[in-house]
């Protein structure tokens, strides 16, 4: 029997080799498809499936926490179904170092995907502190230093009047100085706007003088509606060269803003010449006596058009505001009525 030429044998072997490569490619495609199906199953099963925790859970992510630390926190609180898969998913998405520190509220049944969004987008719980109008800088610092969720004690008292009263939001662990900085920036902006939009003819030579007078108005009344009227009294007095004669400035000269006086003013204190005793000195005191809010600044920048020179409390309740007078006789009658109310109360 004759043998086939070697070249023919090689030719016959080639189709088998091609078939083998095709088979391997098909197997690889099948394997990749299975792998994709498994991955899709795992994503659905572990990553986007609703969590089994039935209540809102609050967690704290310390500053500088990495993926391992974050995963450990979530695992300890039983918020993730699979720690390994949580890490793999983070690496796959390129967010293994994108965690934002702070206090977070994890909704009931949040999935691992939901949790990753919350922690990487910085959706931390917003806390807040209210710093009301009329407090001194010393009082503001005492309040901020007493907020336990803040860090970094404030040791230097900011300039009086330089802080804007408001409610400020912050995250747990924020530095107290950040809030002071925001308050100062807000006050600079508010004062600049008030000065720019002020009425013509005011007896004030600078934004600083407007700030000083606004702090006096702020301490004299907490009634928003009468602030422009109270401001008009002081503007009228300055225009006519009459001393301001306001108790809050005298009190500030005694306490220097470190809390309240806790008693009534003595006659000797009203007669003593100090930089803040507006019963003795002409014009404005040298600095603000508190931190005025936006409304007080605007009231001084645009006071009511009145001829009032005097005012006294209408009743024993500060909420009832004041009664105003153009003449000393009218004012004395109003004071007598107030004294009568005091006598009846005692």
Short mmCIF file of C-alpha atoms in Angstrom, two decimals:
data_model
loop_
_atom_site.label_atom_id
_atom_site.label_comp_id
_atom_site.label_asym_id
_atom_site.label_seq_id
_atom_site.Cartn_x
_atom_site.Cartn_y
_atom_site.Cartn_z
CA UNK A 1 0.00 0.00 0.00
CA UNK A 2 1.31 3.36 -0.99
CA UNK A 3 1.92 6.02 1.75
CA UNK A 4 0.40 9.48 1.58
CA UNK A 5 2.84 12.24 1.10
CA UNK A 6 3.84 14.08 4.31
CA UNK A 7 2.63 17.35 2.93
CA UNK A 8 -0.83 15.86 2.52
CA UNK A 9 -0.80 14.61 6.13
CA UNK A 10 0.03 18.08 7.36
CA UNK A 11 -2.77 19.53 5.27
CA UNK A 12 -5.25 17.11 6.79
CA UNK A 13 -4.08 18.05 10.33
CA UNK A 14 -4.69 21.78 9.93
CA UNK A 15 -8.51 21.67 10.09
CA UNK A 16 -8.31 19.81 13.41
CA UNK A 17 -6.02 22.49 14.81
CA UNK A 18 -8.37 25.23 13.65
CA UNK A 19 -11.31 23.39 15.20
CA UNK A 20 -9.42 23.10 18.49
CA UNK A 21 -8.77 26.88 18.60
CA UNK A 22 -12.42 27.60 17.80
CA UNK A 23 -13.51 25.26 20.55
CA UNK A 24 -11.25 27.02 23.02
CA UNK A 25 -12.65 30.42 21.98
CA UNK A 26 -16.21 29.17 22.41
CA UNK A 27 -15.37 27.75 25.80
CA UNK A 28 -13.76 31.04 26.81
CA UNK A 29 -16.83 33.00 25.71
CA UNK A 30 -19.08 30.61 27.61
CA UNK A 31 -16.88 30.97 30.69
CA UNK A 32 -16.96 34.77 30.44
CA UNK A 33 -20.73 34.69 30.04
CA UNK A 34 -21.07 32.49 33.10
CA UNK A 35 -18.72 34.77 34.98
CA UNK A 36 -20.79 37.80 33.97
CA UNK A 37 -23.96 36.05 35.10
CA UNK A 38 -22.35 35.16 38.42
CA UNK A 39 -21.15 38.74 38.83
CA UNK A 40 -24.61 40.07 38.03
CA UNK A 41 -26.08 37.65 40.56
CA UNK A 42 -23.60 38.73 43.22
CA UNK A 43 -24.27 42.40 42.52
CA UNK A 44 -27.99 41.82 42.92
CA UNK A 45 -27.55 39.46 45.85
CA UNK A 46 -25.04 41.44 47.87
CA UNK A 47 -24.58 44.96 46.56
CA UNK A 48 -27.96 46.38 45.61
CA UNK A 49 -30.16 44.08 47.66
CA UNK A 50 -31.97 45.86 50.51
CA UNK A 51 -30.21 45.50 53.84
CA UNK A 52 -31.77 43.42 56.57
CA UNK A 53 -31.50 46.10 59.29
CA UNK A 54 -35.01 47.35 60.02
CA UNK A 55 -34.16 50.60 61.83
CA UNK A 56 -32.19 53.76 61.13
CA UNK A 57 -28.61 53.34 62.32
CA UNK A 58 -26.26 56.23 63.13
CA UNK A 59 -22.53 55.62 62.65
CA UNK A 60 -19.47 57.78 63.19
CA UNK A 61 -16.65 57.66 60.64
CA UNK A 62 -13.51 59.17 62.23
CA UNK A 63 -11.33 61.49 60.18
CA UNK A 64 -8.72 59.62 58.16
CA UNK A 65 -10.66 56.33 58.05
CA UNK A 66 -9.73 54.13 55.09
CA UNK A 67 -11.62 51.32 53.39
CA UNK A 68 -10.68 48.69 55.99
CA UNK A 69 -11.73 50.92 58.89
CA UNK A 70 -15.01 51.88 57.23
CA UNK A 71 -15.78 48.25 56.39
CA UNK A 72 -15.05 47.21 59.99
CA UNK A 73 -17.45 49.88 61.32
CA UNK A 74 -20.21 48.71 58.96
CA UNK A 75 -19.54 45.06 59.71
CA UNK A 76 -19.63 45.62 63.47
CA UNK A 77 -22.99 47.37 63.14
CA UNK A 78 -24.28 44.51 60.93
CA UNK A 79 -25.01 46.89 58.03
CA UNK A 80 -23.34 44.96 55.18
CA UNK A 81 -23.98 41.43 54.01
CA UNK A 82 -20.43 40.64 52.91
CA UNK A 83 -17.34 42.61 53.93
CA UNK A 84 -15.15 41.16 51.18
CA UNK A 85 -17.63 41.99 48.47
CA UNK A 86 -18.03 45.51 49.89
CA UNK A 87 -14.28 46.05 49.56
CA UNK A 88 -14.08 44.51 46.09
CA UNK A 89 -16.94 46.72 44.91
CA UNK A 90 -15.15 49.79 46.30
CA UNK A 91 -11.92 48.89 44.51
CA UNK A 92 -13.78 48.16 41.29
CA UNK A 93 -15.45 51.60 41.41
CA UNK A 94 -12.21 53.36 42.34
CA UNK A 95 -13.63 54.77 45.59
CA UNK A 96 -11.45 52.88 48.06
CA UNK A 97 -10.06 56.17 49.44
CA UNK A 98 -13.05 58.49 48.94
CA UNK A 99 -14.67 58.13 52.36
CA UNK A 100 -15.81 61.33 54.07
CA UNK A 101 -15.54 61.49 57.84
CA UNK A 102 -18.50 62.54 59.97
CA UNK A 103 -21.66 61.25 61.56
CA UNK A 104 -23.98 59.42 59.17
CA UNK A 105 -27.55 58.25 59.34
CA UNK A 106 -27.98 54.91 57.52
CA UNK A 107 -31.66 54.42 56.55
CA UNK A 108 -33.43 51.18 57.35
CA UNK A 109 -32.85 48.49 54.71
CA UNK A 110 -30.15 50.53 52.95
CA UNK A 111 -28.19 48.39 50.50
CA UNK A 112 -24.41 48.29 50.33
CA UNK A 113 -24.66 50.46 47.21
CA UNK A 114 -26.76 52.98 49.16
CA UNK A 115 -24.25 53.00 52.00
CA UNK A 116 -21.31 53.57 49.67
CA UNK A 117 -23.14 56.54 48.10
CA UNK A 118 -23.88 58.03 51.52
CA UNK A 119 -20.29 57.71 52.76
CA UNK A 120 -18.51 58.83 49.59
CA UNK A 121 -20.80 61.75 48.79
CA UNK A 122 -20.42 63.12 52.33
CA UNK A 123 -24.12 63.00 53.23
CA UNK A 124 -23.28 63.41 56.91
CA UNK A 125 -25.74 64.45 59.59
CA UNK A 126 -25.90 68.25 59.86
CA UNK A 127 -25.84 69.57 63.40
CA UNK A 128 -26.46 73.20 64.29
CA UNK A 129 -25.81 75.82 66.95
CA UNK A 130 -27.88 78.98 67.43
CA UNK A 131 -26.01 82.15 68.37
CA UNK A 132 -28.65 84.86 68.91
CA UNK A 133 -28.44 88.60 68.36
CA UNK A 134 -27.20 90.84 71.13
CA UNK A 135 -24.71 88.50 72.78
CA UNK A 136 -21.13 89.56 73.26
CA UNK A 137 -18.18 87.85 71.62
CA UNK A 138 -17.20 86.41 75.01
CA UNK A 139 -20.66 84.88 75.35
CA UNK A 140 -20.49 83.43 71.83
CA UNK A 141 -17.16 81.79 72.62
CA UNK A 142 -18.56 80.28 75.84
CA UNK A 143 -21.46 78.79 73.90
CA UNK A 144 -19.27 77.37 71.14
CA UNK A 145 -16.78 75.89 73.59
CA UNK A 146 -19.70 74.15 75.32
CA UNK A 147 -20.88 72.34 72.16
CA UNK A 148 -19.57 68.76 72.63
CA UNK A 149 -19.75 67.82 68.95
CA UNK A 150 -17.20 70.51 68.03
CA UNK A 151 -13.44 70.33 68.49
CA UNK A 152 -10.62 72.83 69.03
CA UNK A 153 -11.17 75.14 71.99
CA UNK A 154 -11.30 78.88 71.22
CA UNK A 155 -8.91 80.76 73.50
CA UNK A 156 -8.90 84.25 71.99
CA UNK A 157 -12.04 86.38 72.08
CA UNK A 158 -12.85 87.92 68.66
CA UNK A 159 -13.33 91.66 68.41
CA UNK A 160 -16.68 92.82 69.79
CA UNK A 161 -19.30 93.18 67.08
CA UNK A 162 -17.32 91.18 64.52
CA UNK A 163 -19.51 88.05 64.68
CA UNK A 164 -22.79 87.64 62.80
CA UNK A 165 -25.52 86.11 64.96
CA UNK A 166 -27.33 83.23 63.25
CA UNK A 167 -27.93 79.49 63.34
CA UNK A 168 -24.86 77.73 61.97
CA UNK A 169 -24.75 74.16 60.64
CA UNK A 170 -21.74 71.94 61.18
CA UNK A 171 -20.60 68.33 61.13
CA UNK A 172 -19.57 66.37 64.19
CA UNK A 173 -15.87 66.91 64.71
CA UNK A 174 -15.70 70.30 62.95
CA UNK A 175 -13.32 72.83 64.46
CA UNK A 176 -14.94 75.64 66.42
CA UNK A 177 -12.70 78.14 64.69
CA UNK A 178 -14.42 77.29 61.39
CA UNK A 179 -17.69 78.63 62.79
CA UNK A 180 -15.96 81.76 64.13
CA UNK A 181 -14.47 82.33 60.68
CA UNK A 182 -17.88 81.97 59.03
CA UNK A 183 -19.44 84.37 61.54
CA UNK A 184 -16.77 86.97 60.86
CA UNK A 185 -17.10 86.63 57.09
CA UNK A 186 -20.89 86.99 57.31
CA UNK A 187 -20.63 90.06 59.53
CA UNK A 188 -18.15 91.75 57.18
CA UNK A 189 -20.51 91.18 54.26
CA UNK A 190 -23.65 92.26 56.15
CA UNK A 191 -22.00 95.42 57.47
CA UNK A 192 -20.67 96.33 54.02
CA UNK A 193 -24.15 95.97 52.51
CA UNK A 194 -25.76 98.06 55.27
CA UNK A 195 -23.16 100.81 54.87
CA UNK A 196 -23.50 100.84 51.08
CA UNK A 197 -27.29 101.12 51.27
CA UNK A 198 -27.43 103.62 54.16
CA UNK A 199 -29.64 106.69 54.11
CA UNK A 200 -28.10 110.07 53.42
CA UNK A 201 -27.25 112.45 56.23
CA UNK A 202 -26.54 109.93 58.97
CA UNK A 203 -24.26 111.27 61.74
CA UNK A 204 -21.94 108.30 61.22
CA UNK A 205 -18.50 108.58 59.66
CA UNK A 206 -17.64 104.95 59.01
CA UNK A 207 -18.99 101.39 58.89
CA UNK A 208 -17.42 100.88 62.32
CA UNK A 209 -19.57 103.65 63.81
CA UNK A 210 -22.65 102.10 62.21
CA UNK A 211 -21.67 98.79 63.83
CA UNK A 212 -21.29 100.46 67.25
CA UNK A 213 -24.70 102.13 67.07
CA UNK A 214 -26.34 98.93 65.79
CA UNK A 215 -24.97 97.05 68.80
CA UNK A 216 -26.61 99.61 71.10
CA UNK A 217 -29.94 99.31 69.27
CA UNK A 218 -29.65 95.51 69.49
CA UNK A 219 -29.17 95.66 73.25
CA UNK A 220 -31.98 98.19 73.75
CA UNK A 221 -34.73 96.21 72.02
CA UNK A 222 -35.44 92.71 70.83
CA UNK A 223 -38.57 93.91 69.06
CA UNK A 224 -37.88 93.78 65.33
CA UNK A 225 -40.64 96.25 64.44
CA UNK A 226 -39.37 99.02 66.70
CA UNK A 227 -35.65 98.74 65.91
CA UNK A 228 -35.84 101.48 63.23
CA UNK A 229 -37.66 103.74 65.73
CA UNK A 230 -35.09 103.11 68.48
CA UNK A 231 -32.38 103.78 65.90
CA UNK A 232 -34.06 107.06 65.01
CA UNK A 233 -33.92 108.20 68.65
CA UNK A 234 -30.15 107.73 68.79
CA UNK A 235 -29.64 109.28 65.34
CA UNK A 236 -31.71 112.30 66.44
CA UNK A 237 -29.64 112.62 69.61
CA UNK A 238 -26.35 112.45 67.71
CA UNK A 239 -27.59 115.05 65.22
CA UNK A 240 -28.61 117.38 68.03
CA UNK A 241 -25.50 116.83 70.15
CA UNK A 242 -27.45 115.15 72.96
CA UNK A 243 -25.72 112.40 74.94
CA UNK A 244 -27.04 108.91 74.14
CA UNK A 245 -27.71 108.08 77.81
CA UNK A 246 -28.20 104.37 77.34
CA UNK A 247 -27.78 101.84 80.17
CA UNK A 248 -26.40 98.94 78.07
CA UNK A 249 -23.22 100.90 77.27
CA UNK A 250 -22.62 101.63 80.97
CA UNK A 251 -23.12 97.97 81.82
CA UNK A 252 -20.66 96.92 79.11
CA UNK A 253 -18.10 99.30 80.57
CA UNK A 254 -18.39 97.42 83.87
CA UNK A 255 -18.53 93.81 82.62
CA UNK A 256 -16.55 94.25 79.36
CA UNK A 257 -18.96 91.77 77.83
CA UNK A 258 -18.21 88.90 80.20
CA UNK A 259 -21.77 88.06 81.16
CA UNK A 260 -24.56 90.21 82.56
CA UNK A 261 -24.36 92.63 85.47
CA UNK A 262 -26.93 90.71 87.48
CA UNK A 263 -28.24 93.81 89.24
CA UNK A 264 -29.38 97.33 88.58
CA UNK A 265 -26.96 100.16 87.89
CA UNK A 266 -25.85 102.25 90.84
CA UNK A 267 -26.00 106.04 90.79
CA UNK A 268 -22.21 106.14 91.23
CA UNK A 269 -21.78 104.01 88.11
CA UNK A 270 -24.02 106.32 86.09
CA UNK A 271 -21.97 109.31 87.21
CA UNK A 272 -18.54 107.76 86.73
CA UNK A 273 -16.71 108.83 83.59
CA UNK A 274 -15.66 105.79 81.58
CA UNK A 275 -15.24 105.30 77.80
CA UNK A 276 -18.61 103.48 77.77
CA UNK A 277 -20.66 105.73 80.05
CA UNK A 278 -22.86 107.50 77.51
CA UNK A 279 -24.50 109.48 80.33
CA UNK A 280 -21.18 111.29 80.66
CA UNK A 281 -19.31 111.06 77.34
CA UNK A 282 -20.63 112.66 74.14
CA UNK A 283 -21.28 110.56 71.06
CA UNK A 284 -20.58 106.86 70.65
CA UNK A 285 -18.53 104.55 72.87
CA UNK A 286 -15.19 103.35 71.43
CA UNK A 287 -16.35 99.85 70.39
CA UNK A 288 -19.54 97.88 69.89
CA UNK A 289 -21.09 96.50 73.07
CA UNK A 290 -22.46 93.31 71.49
CA UNK A 291 -22.82 91.52 68.17
CA UNK A 292 -25.76 93.04 66.28
CA UNK A 293 -27.76 91.08 63.77
CA UNK A 294 -28.65 92.03 60.22
CA UNK A 295 -31.95 93.68 61.21
CA UNK A 296 -30.25 96.02 63.69
CA UNK A 297 -27.60 97.00 61.15
CA UNK A 298 -30.26 97.74 58.56
CA UNK A 299 -32.31 99.70 61.12
CA UNK A 300 -29.39 102.00 61.86
CA UNK A 301 -28.53 102.34 58.18
CA UNK A 302 -32.13 103.34 57.44
CA UNK A 303 -33.77 104.57 60.65
CA UNK A 304 -37.38 105.63 60.85
CA UNK A 305 -38.14 109.30 60.18
CA UNK A 306 -39.19 110.53 63.63
CA UNK A 307 -38.66 113.43 66.03
CA UNK A 308 -38.37 111.17 69.06
CA UNK A 309 -35.61 111.91 71.56
CA UNK A 310 -36.63 109.65 74.43
CA UNK A 311 -38.02 106.18 75.07
CA UNK A 312 -38.77 103.96 78.03
CA UNK A 313 -40.17 100.44 78.43
CA UNK A 314 -43.91 100.29 77.89
CA UNK A 315 -44.51 97.57 80.50
CA UNK A 316 -42.42 95.34 82.73
CA UNK A 317 -42.25 92.78 79.94
CA UNK A 318 -39.46 93.45 77.41
CA UNK A 319 -41.61 91.83 74.73
CA UNK A 320 -44.06 94.74 74.89
CA UNK A 321 -41.51 97.20 73.57
CA UNK A 322 -41.18 100.88 74.35
CA UNK A 323 -43.13 104.12 74.41
CA UNK A 324 -41.46 107.08 72.66
CA UNK A 325 -41.51 110.81 73.33
CA UNK A 326 -40.45 114.04 71.60
CA UNK A 327 -40.19 116.20 74.73
CA UNK A 328 -38.80 115.76 78.19
CA UNK A 329 -42.22 116.39 79.76
CA UNK A 330 -43.75 113.55 77.71
CA UNK A 331 -40.85 111.31 78.64
CA UNK A 332 -41.12 112.09 82.35
CA UNK A 333 -44.82 111.17 82.24
CA UNK A 334 -43.93 107.87 80.54
CA UNK A 335 -41.23 107.16 83.13
CA UNK A 336 -43.67 107.91 85.96
CA UNK A 337 -46.11 105.40 84.49
CA UNK A 338 -43.36 102.78 84.29
CA UNK A 339 -42.36 103.43 87.91
CA UNK A 340 -46.00 103.00 88.93
CA UNK A 341 -46.07 99.59 87.21
CA UNK A 342 -42.88 98.62 89.06
CA UNK A 343 -44.39 99.73 92.39
CA UNK A 344 -47.59 97.76 91.78
CA UNK A 345 -45.60 94.65 90.88
CA UNK A 346 -43.71 94.84 94.16
#
